[in-house]
Short mmCIF file of C-alpha atoms and ligand atoms in Angstrom, two decimals:
data_model
loop_
_atom_site.label_atom_id
_atom_site.label_comp_id
_atom_site.label_asym_id
_atom_site.label_seq_id
_atom_site.Cartn_x
_atom_site.Cartn_y
_atom_site.Cartn_z
CA MET A 18 0.00 0.00 0.00
CA ALA A 19 1.16 3.48 -0.78
CA LEU A 20 -0.05 7.02 -0.40
CA LEU A 21 -0.50 8.70 -3.77
CA ASP A 22 -0.01 12.34 -4.71
CA VAL A 23 -3.33 14.09 -5.33
CA LEU A 24 -3.16 16.47 -8.30
CA GLN A 25 -4.31 20.01 -7.69
CA PHE A 26 -6.12 22.59 -9.77
CA PRO A 27 -5.15 23.76 -12.40
CA ASP A 28 -3.22 20.58 -13.27
CA PRO A 29 -4.32 19.82 -16.87
CA ARG A 30 -4.47 16.09 -16.08
CA LEU A 31 -7.60 16.83 -14.04
CA ARG A 32 -9.27 17.99 -17.28
CA ARG A 33 -8.96 14.78 -19.31
CA ARG A 34 -11.88 12.50 -20.06
CA SER A 35 -10.99 9.16 -18.46
CA GLU A 36 -11.16 5.87 -20.35
CA PRO A 37 -13.33 2.90 -19.34
CA VAL A 38 -11.61 0.10 -17.41
CA GLU A 39 -11.35 -2.80 -19.87
CA LYS A 40 -10.06 -5.45 -17.54
CA ILE A 41 -9.77 -5.85 -13.77
CA THR A 42 -6.13 -6.67 -13.10
CA ASP A 43 -3.99 -6.95 -9.98
CA GLU A 44 -2.58 -3.56 -10.91
CA LEU A 45 -6.09 -2.04 -10.85
CA ARG A 46 -6.83 -3.67 -7.46
CA GLN A 47 -3.60 -2.21 -6.12
CA LEU A 48 -4.52 1.22 -7.49
CA ALA A 49 -7.95 1.04 -5.79
CA ALA A 50 -6.31 0.01 -2.48
CA ASP A 51 -3.82 2.88 -2.73
CA MET A 52 -6.58 5.33 -3.61
CA LEU A 53 -8.57 4.26 -0.54
CA GLU A 54 -5.52 4.61 1.69
CA THR A 55 -4.87 8.07 0.23
CA MET A 56 -8.53 9.10 0.66
CA TYR A 57 -8.59 8.09 4.35
CA ASP A 58 -5.25 9.76 4.94
CA GLU A 59 -6.15 13.15 3.42
CA PRO A 60 -8.95 12.77 4.75
CA GLY A 61 -11.73 12.74 2.18
CA ILE A 62 -14.95 10.86 1.40
CA GLY A 63 -14.25 10.21 -2.27
CA LEU A 64 -11.39 10.04 -4.77
CA ALA A 65 -11.37 9.48 -8.52
CA ALA A 66 -8.45 7.91 -10.43
CA PRO A 67 -7.75 11.04 -12.55
CA GLN A 68 -7.05 12.90 -9.27
CA VAL A 69 -4.00 10.67 -8.83
CA GLY A 70 -2.99 11.02 -12.48
CA VAL A 71 -4.56 7.81 -13.82
CA PRO A 72 -7.10 8.49 -16.60
CA LEU A 73 -9.38 5.52 -15.86
CA ARG A 74 -13.05 5.38 -14.85
CA LEU A 75 -12.41 4.23 -11.30
CA VAL A 76 -13.71 5.88 -8.12
CA VAL A 77 -13.48 5.10 -4.41
CA VAL A 78 -15.92 6.48 -1.82
CA ASP A 79 -16.79 6.14 1.83
CA THR A 80 -19.50 8.54 2.93
CA GLU A 81 -20.12 6.72 6.23
CA TRP A 82 -16.65 7.29 7.60
CA THR A 83 -15.63 10.19 9.82
CA GLU A 84 -12.41 10.82 11.70
CA GLU A 85 -14.27 10.42 15.01
CA ASP A 86 -15.99 7.20 14.02
CA ALA A 87 -13.20 5.16 12.48
CA GLU A 88 -15.41 2.36 11.15
CA ARG A 89 -14.84 2.15 7.40
CA SER A 90 -17.27 1.20 4.63
CA PRO A 91 -15.16 1.54 1.48
CA LEU A 92 -16.84 1.26 -1.90
CA VAL A 93 -14.88 0.81 -5.14
CA LEU A 94 -16.74 1.73 -8.33
CA VAL A 95 -15.44 0.54 -11.70
CA ASN A 96 -16.93 2.26 -14.77
CA PRO A 97 -19.69 3.96 -12.75
CA GLU A 98 -22.61 5.66 -14.48
CA ILE A 99 -25.67 7.48 -13.24
CA LEU A 100 -28.91 5.94 -14.50
CA GLU A 101 -31.41 8.29 -12.84
CA ARG A 102 -31.32 11.76 -11.31
CA GLU A 103 -34.14 13.37 -9.37
CA GLY A 104 -34.78 16.46 -7.24
CA ARG A 105 -32.40 19.27 -6.31
CA ILE A 106 -30.10 19.72 -3.34
CA VAL A 107 -27.54 22.38 -2.48
CA TRP A 108 -24.43 21.14 -0.68
CA ASN A 109 -21.31 22.95 0.50
CA GLU A 110 -18.64 21.02 -1.42
CA GLY A 111 -14.88 20.81 -1.25
CA CYS A 112 -12.36 18.73 -3.17
CA LEU A 113 -8.91 17.31 -2.45
CA SER A 114 -7.85 18.70 -5.86
CA VAL A 115 -9.18 22.22 -5.18
CA PRO A 116 -7.17 23.49 -2.20
CA ASP A 117 -8.49 26.01 0.30
CA PHE A 118 -11.98 26.39 -1.12
CA ASN A 119 -15.57 25.33 -0.48
CA ALA A 120 -18.73 26.46 -2.22
CA GLU A 121 -22.38 25.58 -2.49
CA VAL A 122 -23.21 23.46 -5.51
CA GLU A 123 -26.64 22.43 -6.75
CA ARG A 124 -27.04 18.81 -7.84
CA ALA A 125 -29.65 16.06 -8.00
CA GLU A 126 -30.87 15.00 -4.54
CA ARG A 127 -31.35 11.37 -5.54
CA VAL A 128 -29.45 9.28 -8.02
CA VAL A 129 -29.37 5.66 -9.10
CA LEU A 130 -25.84 4.56 -9.88
CA ARG A 131 -24.57 1.49 -11.69
CA ALA A 132 -20.99 0.23 -11.64
CA THR A 133 -19.06 -2.97 -11.19
CA ASP A 134 -16.92 -3.95 -8.24
CA LEU A 135 -13.39 -5.36 -8.32
CA ASP A 136 -14.79 -8.87 -8.90
CA GLY A 137 -16.64 -7.66 -11.97
CA LYS A 138 -19.98 -7.96 -10.18
CA GLU A 139 -22.65 -5.37 -10.97
CA ILE A 140 -23.51 -2.81 -8.30
CA VAL A 141 -26.75 -0.81 -8.52
CA GLU A 142 -27.29 1.66 -5.73
CA GLU A 143 -29.87 4.32 -4.99
CA ALA A 144 -28.38 7.21 -3.04
CA ARG A 145 -29.76 10.41 -1.56
CA GLY A 146 -28.32 13.52 0.06
CA LEU A 147 -24.59 13.54 0.78
CA ARG A 148 -23.99 10.14 -0.81
CA ALA A 149 -25.78 11.22 -4.01
CA VAL A 150 -23.75 14.46 -4.02
CA CYS A 151 -20.52 12.49 -3.55
CA PHE A 152 -21.32 10.13 -6.44
CA GLN A 153 -22.04 13.06 -8.78
CA HIS A 154 -18.91 14.95 -7.67
CA GLU A 155 -16.64 11.92 -8.21
CA LEU A 156 -18.18 11.00 -11.57
CA ASP A 157 -17.62 14.59 -12.73
CA HIS A 158 -13.89 14.01 -12.24
CA LEU A 159 -14.03 11.16 -14.78
CA ASP A 160 -15.15 13.67 -17.43
CA GLY A 161 -12.66 16.38 -16.46
CA TYR A 162 -15.09 18.48 -14.43
CA LEU A 163 -14.51 20.02 -11.00
CA PHE A 164 -17.12 21.42 -8.62
CA ILE A 165 -15.85 24.95 -9.34
CA ASP A 166 -17.21 24.51 -12.89
CA ARG A 167 -20.69 24.33 -11.36
CA ILE A 168 -20.67 27.53 -9.31
CA SER A 169 -21.27 31.14 -10.36
CA ARG A 170 -18.71 32.71 -12.68
CA LEU A 171 -18.01 35.40 -10.09
CA LYS A 172 -17.20 32.93 -7.31
CA ARG A 173 -15.14 30.84 -9.68
CA ASP A 174 -13.12 33.82 -10.92
CA LEU A 175 -12.45 34.92 -7.34
CA TYR A 176 -11.14 31.46 -6.52
CA VAL A 177 -9.00 31.35 -9.67
CA GLN A 178 -7.39 34.69 -8.71
CA LYS A 179 -6.76 33.49 -5.16
CA ARG A 180 -5.25 30.24 -6.40
CA LYS A 181 -3.05 32.05 -8.94
CA LYS A 182 -1.70 34.27 -6.19
CA ALA A 183 -1.05 31.32 -3.84
CA LEU A 184 0.76 29.41 -6.58
CA ARG A 185 2.83 32.44 -7.53
CA GLU A 186 3.86 32.94 -3.89
CA ALA A 187 4.78 29.25 -3.66
CA GLY A 188 6.92 29.54 -6.81
CA GLY A 189 4.60 27.29 -8.84
CA THR A 190 3.50 27.84 -12.42
CA TRP A 191 -0.02 28.40 -13.67
CA SER A 192 -1.38 26.06 -16.32
CA ALA A 193 -4.00 27.83 -18.44
CA ALA A 194 -4.85 24.48 -20.04
CA GLY A 195 -6.12 23.21 -16.71
CA GLU A 196 -8.17 26.26 -15.85
CA ARG A 197 -11.29 25.49 -17.90
CA PRO A 198 -13.34 22.31 -18.14
CA PRO A 199 -13.30 20.32 -21.38
CA ALA A 200 -15.96 21.25 -23.93
CA PRO A 201 -19.26 19.41 -23.38
CA LEU A 202 -19.59 16.26 -25.45
CA ALA A 203 -22.52 17.67 -27.35
CA SER A 204 -20.50 20.57 -28.73
CA ARG A 205 -17.54 18.46 -29.86
CA SER A 206 -17.25 17.88 -33.55
ZN1 LIG B 627 -13.16 16.16 -6.05
#
């Protein structure tokens, strides 16, 4: 097991569309185990493979776990997709790849998700509230989207300026390619 480096905005690797997992290998199982270890260590309640630089449709979540209550209920989702969305909910979101920022995001309140587990078995789960929000947030990562793409332009621009300044002060470089989300599928030619 190993802790992985979590990429941070505006790393352009966060903006790629991830590829489906074709085959469940020992390497993939190891990646999922390392992602879970990294998620618990950060700590977070979800992590998507592109956040650790691997462009595959693989997500780990545990929305039951808190630092106070150490009981873990890890869930590994291979090739997850959302089958149904219903209702609206506003949640104050954060992201391990978006340092020093939280904002309210509106999403579906209830989703039905389908994926496979690491044994290739189908998982179908209905989720509401925080768990539904977490699923939608993590699946966004697989298409190169971050929660800051779903907030007002004003709030987003303020965060971008703040992040630019922090990076400049830390001696880092700004990647314009990672600043914007990829074009929606519908508008691609
Ligand atoms: Zn995230």
